Amino acid sequence: MNPEERYLSAIKDAQALVQQLAQGPRKTATLSPEVAEMLAGLSVAAGETTAVPSASPAPATAPPGANTSLRDLAEIVRGCQQCSLHETRTQTVFGVGNENADLVFVGEAPGADEDAQGEPFVGKAGQLLTDIITKGMKMRREDVYICNVLKCRPPNNRNPNPAEMSCCEPYLIQQLAQIKPKVICALGGVAAKCLLQTEDGVGRLRGQWHNYQGIPLRVTYHPAYLLRTPSDKGKTWADIQEVMKVLSGEISPQI
Ligand code: SF4
């Protein structure tokens, strides 16, 4: 195989891999700008270089680099138009709290209050989360980091659809990679499904430790659910107590 044939063979393999990823459970393939451009612009037909359809539904623009700071990432998110939610948002809701936090809470998506104020968990559900942090955990809200899977509000607070989650997920991944918390607490099914790539619900996932990129992850109910179902508050408190044990060093989950 001459160098040109080897190059075309590598391109062919890469294209096949991207298409395979795009058909997987995430329905998307995350590429660097350079690779995305290269794959979109090259054909594997020997001796010719012509345009081929890209392996959709990859994001329209490549995700930020691994070393993008949270501040720069928030700026990128502020201008993001990768899914249709940008058309109806008042503003993006990136995240709030200590950028070196040991604990990150991940919720679902901004609601009306969050969309208006630009901060996650500020409505009634947010007050409950604040109570859990301050009254239950005896921590300050600003000691932890709080964010959502989606950075823009879905109209009428409907559930995020898979395409929206795929588009927005790289921002969450980048946030967690930058913060490197000791523990992650997924609030509700949407966050759990996104972070653990599972279809199981909260009832099945809670009560045990999970592994997110080597970080212990606990799943518990979303505060909005607890407002509707106060009888499950005790289960969430049990989950939070486990989180506190990791934060204090009392336990080190085998994940
Ligand atoms: S929800 Fe996420 S991907 Fe969609 S426009 Fe907002 S920031 Fe971009």
PDB file of C-alpha atoms and ligand atoms in Angstrom:
ATOM      1  CA  MET A   1       0.000   0.000   0.000  1.00  0.00           C
ATOM      2  CA  ASN A   2       1.496   3.349  -0.985  1.00  0.00           C
ATOM      3  CA  PRO A   3       1.211   6.377   1.361  1.00  0.00           C
ATOM      4  CA  GLU A   4      -1.839   7.764  -0.476  1.00  0.00           C
ATOM      5  CA  GLU A   5      -3.660   4.419  -0.283  1.00  0.00           C
ATOM      6  CA  ARG A   6      -2.838   4.143   3.434  1.00  0.00           C
ATOM      7  CA  TYR A   7      -4.191   7.652   3.988  1.00  0.00           C
ATOM      8  CA  LEU A   8      -7.436   6.907   2.143  1.00  0.00           C
ATOM      9  CA  SER A   9      -7.792   3.650   4.050  1.00  0.00           C
ATOM     10  CA  ALA A  10      -7.446   5.509   7.356  1.00  0.00           C
ATOM     11  CA  ILE A  11     -10.070   8.030   6.248  1.00  0.00           C
ATOM     12  CA  LYS A  12     -12.424   5.192   5.306  1.00  0.00           C
ATOM     13  CA  ASP A  13     -11.981   3.565   8.717  1.00  0.00           C
ATOM     14  CA  ALA A  14     -12.576   6.866  10.481  1.00  0.00           C
ATOM     15  CA  GLN A  15     -15.749   7.527   8.488  1.00  0.00           C
ATOM     16  CA  ALA A  16     -17.058   4.064   9.335  1.00  0.00           C
ATOM     17  CA  LEU A  17     -16.303   4.650  13.013  1.00  0.00           C
ATOM     18  CA  VAL A  18     -18.120   7.992  13.025  1.00  0.00           C
ATOM     19  CA  GLN A  19     -21.164   6.488  11.313  1.00  0.00           C
ATOM     20  CA  GLN A  20     -21.139   3.642  13.847  1.00  0.00           C
ATOM     21  CA  LEU A  21     -21.045   6.136  16.727  1.00  0.00           C
ATOM     22  CA  ALA A  22     -23.813   8.192  15.192  1.00  0.00           C
ATOM     23  CA  GLN A  23     -26.041   5.093  15.145  1.00  0.00           C
ATOM     24  CA  GLY A  24     -25.253   4.209  18.758  1.00  0.00           C
ATOM     25  CA  PRO A  25     -27.245   5.076  21.870  1.00  0.00           C
ATOM     26  CA  ARG A  26     -25.928   8.638  21.958  1.00  0.00           C
ATOM     27  CA  LYS A  27     -26.978   9.196  18.317  1.00  0.00           C
ATOM     28  CA  THR A  28     -24.044  11.495  17.828  1.00  0.00           C
ATOM     29  CA  ALA A  29     -20.308  11.540  17.353  1.00  0.00           C
ATOM     30  CA  THR A  30     -18.171  14.246  18.911  1.00  0.00           C
ATOM     31  CA  LEU A  31     -15.293  15.389  16.726  1.00  0.00           C
ATOM     32  CA  SER A  32     -12.577  17.980  16.869  1.00  0.00           C
ATOM     33  CA  PRO A  33     -13.054  20.773  14.315  1.00  0.00           C
ATOM     34  CA  GLU A  34     -10.093  19.512  12.307  1.00  0.00           C
ATOM     35  CA  VAL A  35     -11.325  15.929  12.057  1.00  0.00           C
ATOM     36  CA  ALA A  36     -14.913  17.000  11.355  1.00  0.00           C
ATOM     37  CA  GLU A  37     -13.748  19.200   8.500  1.00  0.00           C
ATOM     38  CA  MET A  38     -11.458  16.524   7.128  1.00  0.00           C
ATOM     39  CA  LEU A  39     -14.089  13.790   7.200  1.00  0.00           C
ATOM     40  CA  ALA A  40     -16.787  16.006   5.743  1.00  0.00           C
ATOM     41  CA  GLY A  41     -14.612  17.084   2.854  1.00  0.00           C
ATOM     42  CA  LEU A  42     -12.966  13.868   1.704  1.00  0.00           C
ATOM     43  CA  SER A  43     -14.099  10.914  -0.300  1.00  0.00           C
ATOM     44  CA  VAL A  44     -12.477   7.492  -0.026  1.00  0.00           C
ATOM     45  CA  ALA A  45     -12.609   6.884  -3.737  1.00  0.00           C
ATOM     46  CA  ALA A  46      -8.995   6.227  -4.638  1.00  0.00           C
ATOM     47  CA  GLY A  47      -7.269   9.051  -6.348  1.00  0.00           C
ATOM     48  CA  GLU A  48     -10.018  11.646  -5.897  1.00  0.00           C
ATOM     49  CA  THR A  49     -11.011  14.114  -3.256  1.00  0.00           C
ATOM     50  CA  THR A  50     -14.686  15.076  -3.377  1.00  0.00           C
ATOM     51  CA  ALA A  51     -17.277  16.133  -0.873  1.00  0.00           C
ATOM     52  CA  VAL A  52     -19.277  13.422   0.923  1.00  0.00           C
ATOM     53  CA  PRO A  53     -22.274  13.808   3.227  1.00  0.00           C
ATOM     54  CA  SER A  54     -21.193  14.355   6.822  1.00  0.00           C
ATOM     55  CA  ALA A  55     -21.974  11.708   9.434  1.00  0.00           C
ATOM     56  CA  SER A  56     -25.012  13.488  10.820  1.00  0.00           C
ATOM     57  CA  PRO A  57     -26.330  14.105  13.420  1.00  0.00           C
ATOM     58  CA  ALA A  58     -22.967  15.322  14.694  1.00  0.00           C
ATOM     59  CA  PRO A  59     -23.121  18.758  16.325  1.00  0.00           C
ATOM     60  CA  ALA A  60     -23.142  21.646  13.870  1.00  0.00           C
ATOM     61  CA  THR A  61     -20.045  23.084  15.467  1.00  0.00           C
ATOM     62  CA  ALA A  62     -17.386  21.120  17.250  1.00  0.00           C
ATOM     63  CA  PRO A  63     -17.336  21.092  21.054  1.00  0.00           C
ATOM     64  CA  PRO A  64     -14.839  23.208  22.938  1.00  0.00           C
ATOM     65  CA  GLY A  65     -11.376  21.851  23.581  1.00  0.00           C
ATOM     66  CA  ALA A  66     -10.514  19.902  26.702  1.00  0.00           C
ATOM     67  CA  ASN A  67      -8.777  22.862  28.311  1.00  0.00           C
ATOM     68  CA  THR A  68     -11.489  25.431  27.765  1.00  0.00           C
ATOM     69  CA  SER A  69     -12.015  27.260  31.055  1.00  0.00           C
ATOM     70  CA  LEU A  70     -15.457  27.411  32.629  1.00  0.00           C
ATOM     71  CA  ARG A  71     -15.548  31.140  31.962  1.00  0.00           C
ATOM     72  CA  ASP A  72     -14.789  30.652  28.247  1.00  0.00           C
ATOM     73  CA  LEU A  73     -17.200  27.738  28.087  1.00  0.00           C
ATOM     74  CA  ALA A  74     -19.974  29.904  29.552  1.00  0.00           C
ATOM     75  CA  GLU A  75     -19.279  32.459  26.809  1.00  0.00           C
ATOM     76  CA  ILE A  76     -19.495  29.762  24.150  1.00  0.00           C
ATOM     77  CA  VAL A  77     -22.768  28.509  25.623  1.00  0.00           C
ATOM     78  CA  ARG A  78     -24.141  32.060  25.705  1.00  0.00           C
ATOM     79  CA  GLY A  79     -23.897  32.198  21.931  1.00  0.00           C
ATOM     80  CA  CYS A  80     -24.840  28.592  21.272  1.00  0.00           C
ATOM     81  CA  GLN A  81     -27.446  27.919  18.594  1.00  0.00           C
ATOM     82  CA  GLN A  82     -26.869  24.209  18.188  1.00  0.00           C
ATOM     83  CA  CYS A  83     -30.438  23.233  18.873  1.00  0.00           C
ATOM     84  CA  SER A  84     -33.766  24.971  18.430  1.00  0.00           C
ATOM     85  CA  LEU A  85     -34.026  25.856  22.128  1.00  0.00           C
ATOM     86  CA  HIS A  86     -31.926  28.939  21.452  1.00  0.00           C
ATOM     87  CA  GLU A  87     -34.935  30.407  19.629  1.00  0.00           C
ATOM     88  CA  THR A  88     -37.160  30.432  22.713  1.00  0.00           C
ATOM     89  CA  ARG A  89     -34.726  31.021  25.579  1.00  0.00           C
ATOM     90  CA  THR A  90     -34.477  34.336  27.395  1.00  0.00           C
ATOM     91  CA  GLN A  91     -30.883  33.528  28.239  1.00  0.00           C
ATOM     92  CA  THR A  92     -28.668  30.514  28.752  1.00  0.00           C
ATOM     93  CA  VAL A  93     -28.291  29.012  32.217  1.00  0.00           C
ATOM     94  CA  PHE A  94     -24.750  27.698  32.453  1.00  0.00           C
ATOM     95  CA  GLY A  95     -24.130  26.850  36.090  1.00  0.00           C
ATOM     96  CA  VAL A  96     -23.367  28.433  39.421  1.00  0.00           C
ATOM     97  CA  GLY A  97     -21.180  27.839  42.428  1.00  0.00           C
ATOM     98  CA  ASN A  98     -17.646  26.915  43.355  1.00  0.00           C
ATOM     99  CA  GLU A  99     -15.606  26.023  40.286  1.00  0.00           C
ATOM    100  CA  ASN A 100     -13.415  23.829  42.505  1.00  0.00           C
ATOM    101  CA  ALA A 101     -16.318  22.199  44.292  1.00  0.00           C
ATOM    102  CA  ASP A 102     -16.088  18.700  45.737  1.00  0.00           C
ATOM    103  CA  LEU A 103     -19.759  18.183  44.928  1.00  0.00           C
ATOM    104  CA  VAL A 104     -21.665  18.911  41.730  1.00  0.00           C
ATOM    105  CA  PHE A 105     -25.439  18.666  41.473  1.00  0.00           C
ATOM    106  CA  VAL A 106     -26.691  18.043  37.948  1.00  0.00           C
ATOM    107  CA  GLY A 107     -30.340  18.667  37.152  1.00  0.00           C
ATOM    108  CA  GLU A 108     -32.396  18.493  33.998  1.00  0.00           C
ATOM    109  CA  ALA A 109     -32.999  21.871  32.366  1.00  0.00           C
ATOM    110  CA  PRO A 110     -33.850  25.455  33.286  1.00  0.00           C
ATOM    111  CA  GLY A 111     -37.453  26.273  34.120  1.00  0.00           C
ATOM    112  CA  ALA A 112     -39.203  29.627  33.850  1.00  0.00           C
ATOM    113  CA  ASP A 113     -37.495  31.183  36.886  1.00  0.00           C
ATOM    114  CA  GLU A 114     -34.080  29.969  35.815  1.00  0.00           C
ATOM    115  CA  ASP A 115     -34.627  31.197  32.251  1.00  0.00           C
ATOM    116  CA  ALA A 116     -35.565  34.620  33.641  1.00  0.00           C
ATOM    117  CA  GLN A 117     -32.684  34.870  36.114  1.00  0.00           C
ATOM    118  CA  GLY A 118     -29.936  32.984  34.286  1.00  0.00           C
ATOM    119  CA  GLU A 119     -29.193  30.791  37.307  1.00  0.00           C
ATOM    120  CA  PRO A 120     -30.068  27.122  37.854  1.00  0.00           C
ATOM    121  CA  PHE A 121     -32.402  26.003  40.624  1.00  0.00           C
ATOM    122  CA  VAL A 122     -33.830  29.336  41.737  1.00  0.00           C
ATOM    123  CA  GLY A 123     -37.570  28.534  41.710  1.00  0.00           C
ATOM    124  CA  LYS A 124     -39.483  26.470  44.258  1.00  0.00           C
ATOM    125  CA  ALA A 125     -37.512  23.353  43.386  1.00  0.00           C
ATOM    126  CA  GLY A 126     -34.361  25.406  43.702  1.00  0.00           C
ATOM    127  CA  GLN A 127     -35.354  26.507  47.181  1.00  0.00           C
ATOM    128  CA  LEU A 128     -35.779  22.878  48.166  1.00  0.00           C
ATOM    129  CA  LEU A 129     -32.324  22.064  46.807  1.00  0.00           C
ATOM    130  CA  THR A 130     -30.920  25.034  48.727  1.00  0.00           C
ATOM    131  CA  ASP A 131     -32.591  23.727  51.890  1.00  0.00           C
ATOM    132  CA  ILE A 132     -31.048  20.309  51.314  1.00  0.00           C
ATOM    133  CA  ILE A 133     -27.611  21.903  50.953  1.00  0.00           C
ATOM    134  CA  THR A 134     -27.822  24.440  53.760  1.00  0.00           C
ATOM    135  CA  LYS A 135     -30.137  22.849  56.329  1.00  0.00           C
ATOM    136  CA  GLY A 136     -29.439  19.205  55.586  1.00  0.00           C
ATOM    137  CA  MET A 137     -25.805  19.122  54.560  1.00  0.00           C
ATOM    138  CA  LYS A 138     -24.810  22.195  56.599  1.00  0.00           C
ATOM    139  CA  MET A 139     -22.991  23.603  53.606  1.00  0.00           C
ATOM    140  CA  ARG A 140     -23.353  26.866  51.757  1.00  0.00           C
ATOM    141  CA  ARG A 141     -24.961  26.838  48.331  1.00  0.00           C
ATOM    142  CA  GLU A 142     -21.871  28.590  46.977  1.00  0.00           C
ATOM    143  CA  ASP A 143     -19.671  25.739  48.235  1.00  0.00           C
ATOM    144  CA  VAL A 144     -21.102  23.321  45.665  1.00  0.00           C
ATOM    145  CA  TYR A 145     -21.559  23.615  41.916  1.00  0.00           C
ATOM    146  CA  ILE A 146     -25.027  23.389  40.389  1.00  0.00           C
ATOM    147  CA  CYS A 147     -25.876  22.955  36.728  1.00  0.00           C
ATOM    148  CA  ASN A 148     -28.228  21.190  34.341  1.00  0.00           C
ATOM    149  CA  VAL A 149     -27.867  18.896  31.381  1.00  0.00           C
ATOM    150  CA  LEU A 150     -29.533  21.479  29.130  1.00  0.00           C
ATOM    151  CA  LYS A 151     -28.465  25.093  29.248  1.00  0.00           C
ATOM    152  CA  CYS A 152     -31.654  26.468  27.657  1.00  0.00           C
ATOM    153  CA  ARG A 153     -35.242  26.141  28.795  1.00  0.00           C
ATOM    154  CA  PRO A 154     -37.469  23.751  26.840  1.00  0.00           C
ATOM    155  CA  PRO A 155     -40.764  25.535  26.065  1.00  0.00           C
ATOM    156  CA  ASN A 156     -43.454  24.905  28.684  1.00  0.00           C
ATOM    157  CA  ASN A 157     -40.913  22.898  30.685  1.00  0.00           C
ATOM    158  CA  ARG A 158     -41.399  19.872  28.465  1.00  0.00           C
ATOM    159  CA  ASN A 159     -38.885  17.045  28.726  1.00  0.00           C
ATOM    160  CA  PRO A 160     -35.701  17.542  26.700  1.00  0.00           C
ATOM    161  CA  ASN A 161     -35.675  15.454  23.528  1.00  0.00           C
ATOM    162  CA  PRO A 162     -32.735  13.179  22.635  1.00  0.00           C
ATOM    163  CA  ALA A 163     -31.401  15.522  19.949  1.00  0.00           C
ATOM    164  CA  GLU A 164     -31.313  18.457  22.358  1.00  0.00           C
ATOM    165  CA  MET A 165     -29.545  16.363  24.967  1.00  0.00           C
ATOM    166  CA  SER A 166     -26.961  15.189  22.449  1.00  0.00           C
ATOM    167  CA  CYS A 167     -26.271  18.761  21.370  1.00  0.00           C
ATOM    168  CA  CYS A 168     -25.892  20.089  24.897  1.00  0.00           C
ATOM    169  CA  GLU A 169     -24.224  17.151  26.615  1.00  0.00           C
ATOM    170  CA  PRO A 170     -20.658  18.105  25.565  1.00  0.00           C
ATOM    171  CA  TYR A 171     -20.953  21.290  27.636  1.00  0.00           C
ATOM    172  CA  LEU A 172     -21.838  19.314  30.754  1.00  0.00           C
ATOM    173  CA  ILE A 173     -19.029  16.849  30.113  1.00  0.00           C
ATOM    174  CA  GLN A 174     -16.629  19.760  29.821  1.00  0.00           C
ATOM    175  CA  GLN A 175     -17.924  21.394  33.012  1.00  0.00           C
ATOM    176  CA  LEU A 176     -17.405  18.196  34.987  1.00  0.00           C
ATOM    177  CA  ALA A 177     -13.964  17.671  33.441  1.00  0.00           C
ATOM    178  CA  GLN A 178     -12.934  21.153  34.543  1.00  0.00           C
ATOM    179  CA  ILE A 179     -14.367  20.966  38.063  1.00  0.00           C
ATOM    180  CA  LYS A 180     -13.247  17.397  38.796  1.00  0.00           C
ATOM    181  CA  PRO A 181     -15.513  16.966  41.821  1.00  0.00           C
ATOM    182  CA  LYS A 182     -15.175  14.199  44.395  1.00  0.00           C
ATOM    183  CA  VAL A 183     -18.854  13.331  44.031  1.00  0.00           C
ATOM    184  CA  ILE A 184     -21.630  13.966  41.531  1.00  0.00           C
ATOM    185  CA  CYS A 185     -25.292  13.911  42.477  1.00  0.00           C
ATOM    186  CA  ALA A 186     -27.659  13.440  39.548  1.00  0.00           C
ATOM    187  CA  LEU A 187     -31.023  15.017  40.299  1.00  0.00           C
ATOM    188  CA  GLY A 188     -33.708  13.114  38.420  1.00  0.00           C
ATOM    189  CA  GLY A 189     -33.953  10.739  35.517  1.00  0.00           C
ATOM    190  CA  VAL A 190     -32.798  13.050  32.733  1.00  0.00           C
ATOM    191  CA  ALA A 191     -29.471  13.810  34.428  1.00  0.00           C
ATOM    192  CA  ALA A 192     -28.983  10.161  35.375  1.00  0.00           C
ATOM    193  CA  LYS A 193     -29.710   8.932  31.864  1.00  0.00           C
ATOM    194  CA  CYS A 194     -27.351  11.464  30.357  1.00  0.00           C
ATOM    195  CA  LEU A 195     -24.451  10.845  32.736  1.00  0.00           C
ATOM    196  CA  LEU A 196     -24.800   7.076  32.970  1.00  0.00           C
ATOM    197  CA  GLN A 197     -26.046   6.420  29.441  1.00  0.00           C
ATOM    198  CA  THR A 198     -28.853   4.257  30.715  1.00  0.00           C
ATOM    199  CA  GLU A 199     -32.580   3.965  30.183  1.00  0.00           C
ATOM    200  CA  ASP A 200     -33.242   2.963  33.798  1.00  0.00           C
ATOM    201  CA  GLY A 201     -35.317   5.272  35.954  1.00  0.00           C
ATOM    202  CA  VAL A 202     -34.429   6.937  39.244  1.00  0.00           C
ATOM    203  CA  GLY A 203     -36.209   4.288  41.317  1.00  0.00           C
ATOM    204  CA  ARG A 204     -33.898   1.657  39.899  1.00  0.00           C
ATOM    205  CA  LEU A 205     -30.717   3.730  39.891  1.00  0.00           C
ATOM    206  CA  ARG A 206     -30.849   5.311  43.337  1.00  0.00           C
ATOM    207  CA  GLY A 207     -29.596   3.559  46.451  1.00  0.00           C
ATOM    208  CA  GLN A 208     -26.260   2.549  44.946  1.00  0.00           C
ATOM    209  CA  TRP A 209     -23.053   4.102  43.702  1.00  0.00           C
ATOM    210  CA  HIS A 210     -22.354   4.571  40.022  1.00  0.00           C
ATOM    211  CA  ASN A 211     -19.190   5.455  38.173  1.00  0.00           C
ATOM    212  CA  TYR A 212     -18.948   8.562  36.024  1.00  0.00           C
ATOM    213  CA  GLN A 213     -15.459   8.784  34.541  1.00  0.00           C
ATOM    214  CA  GLY A 214     -13.973   7.483  37.801  1.00  0.00           C
ATOM    215  CA  ILE A 215     -16.069   9.835  39.957  1.00  0.00           C
ATOM    216  CA  PRO A 216     -18.641   8.338  42.368  1.00  0.00           C
ATOM    217  CA  LEU A 217     -22.113   9.323  41.243  1.00  0.00           C
ATOM    218  CA  ARG A 218     -25.305   9.104  43.260  1.00  0.00           C
ATOM    219  CA  VAL A 219     -28.744   9.340  41.682  1.00  0.00           C
ATOM    220  CA  THR A 220     -31.627  10.815  43.586  1.00  0.00           C
ATOM    221  CA  TYR A 221     -34.992  12.401  42.930  1.00  0.00           C
ATOM    222  CA  HIS A 222     -35.277  15.824  41.334  1.00  0.00           C
ATOM    223  CA  PRO A 223     -36.485  18.465  43.819  1.00  0.00           C
ATOM    224  CA  ALA A 224     -39.422  19.267  41.511  1.00  0.00           C
ATOM    225  CA  TYR A 225     -40.536  15.652  41.856  1.00  0.00           C
ATOM    226  CA  LEU A 226     -40.150  15.868  45.632  1.00  0.00           C
ATOM    227  CA  LEU A 227     -42.443  18.906  45.696  1.00  0.00           C
ATOM    228  CA  ARG A 228     -45.085  16.753  44.009  1.00  0.00           C
ATOM    229  CA  THR A 229     -44.241  13.640  46.017  1.00  0.00           C
ATOM    230  CA  PRO A 230     -43.082  14.715  49.487  1.00  0.00           C
ATOM    231  CA  SER A 231     -43.335  11.126  50.732  1.00  0.00           C
ATOM    232  CA  ASP A 232     -40.098  10.387  48.821  1.00  0.00           C
ATOM    233  CA  LYS A 233     -38.116  13.100  50.594  1.00  0.00           C
ATOM    234  CA  GLY A 234     -36.789  10.521  53.049  1.00  0.00           C
ATOM    235  CA  LYS A 235     -35.256   8.511  50.194  1.00  0.00           C
ATOM    236  CA  THR A 236     -33.500  11.589  48.877  1.00  0.00           C
ATOM    237  CA  TRP A 237     -32.202  12.388  52.343  1.00  0.00           C
ATOM    238  CA  ALA A 238     -30.792   8.858  52.540  1.00  0.00           C
ATOM    239  CA  ASP A 239     -29.027   9.432  49.210  1.00  0.00           C
ATOM    240  CA  ILE A 240     -27.677  12.777  50.349  1.00  0.00           C
ATOM    241  CA  GLN A 241     -26.338  11.244  53.546  1.00  0.00           C
ATOM    242  CA  GLU A 242     -24.329   8.803  51.432  1.00  0.00           C
ATOM    243  CA  VAL A 243     -22.969  11.729  49.434  1.00  0.00           C
ATOM    244  CA  MET A 244     -21.965  13.428  52.684  1.00  0.00           C
ATOM    245  CA  LYS A 245     -20.098  10.303  53.786  1.00  0.00           C
ATOM    246  CA  VAL A 246     -17.942  10.470  50.672  1.00  0.00           C
ATOM    247  CA  LEU A 247     -17.341  14.190  51.107  1.00  0.00           C
ATOM    248  CA  SER A 248     -16.221  13.663  54.695  1.00  0.00           C
ATOM    249  CA  GLY A 249     -14.006  10.709  53.753  1.00  0.00           C
ATOM    250  CA  GLU A 250     -16.064   8.316  55.852  1.00  0.00           C
ATOM    251  CA  ILE A 251     -16.550   6.017  52.889  1.00  0.00           C
ATOM    252  CA  SER A 252     -14.809   5.527  49.586  1.00  0.00           C
ATOM    253  CA  PRO A 253     -17.198   3.794  47.191  1.00  0.00           C
ATOM    254  CA  GLN A 254     -15.820   0.929  45.145  1.00  0.00           C
ATOM    255  CA  ILE A 255     -16.947   1.905  41.683  1.00  0.00           C
TER     256      ILE A 255
HETATM  257  S1  SF4 B   1     -29.870  23.787  24.854  1.00  0.00           S
HETATM  258 FE1  SF4 B   1     -27.633  23.586  24.786  1.00  0.00          FE
HETATM  259  S2  SF4 B   1     -27.218  22.920  22.661  1.00  0.00           S
HETATM  260 FE2  SF4 B   1     -29.295  23.788  22.670  1.00  0.00          FE
HETATM  261  S3  SF4 B   1     -29.000  25.956  22.116  1.00  0.00           S
HETATM  262 FE3  SF4 B   1     -29.004  25.824  24.359  1.00  0.00          FE
HETATM  263  S4  SF4 B   1     -26.832  25.668  24.925  1.00  0.00           S
HETATM  264 FE4  SF4 B   1     -26.991  25.166  22.742  1.00  0.00          FE
END
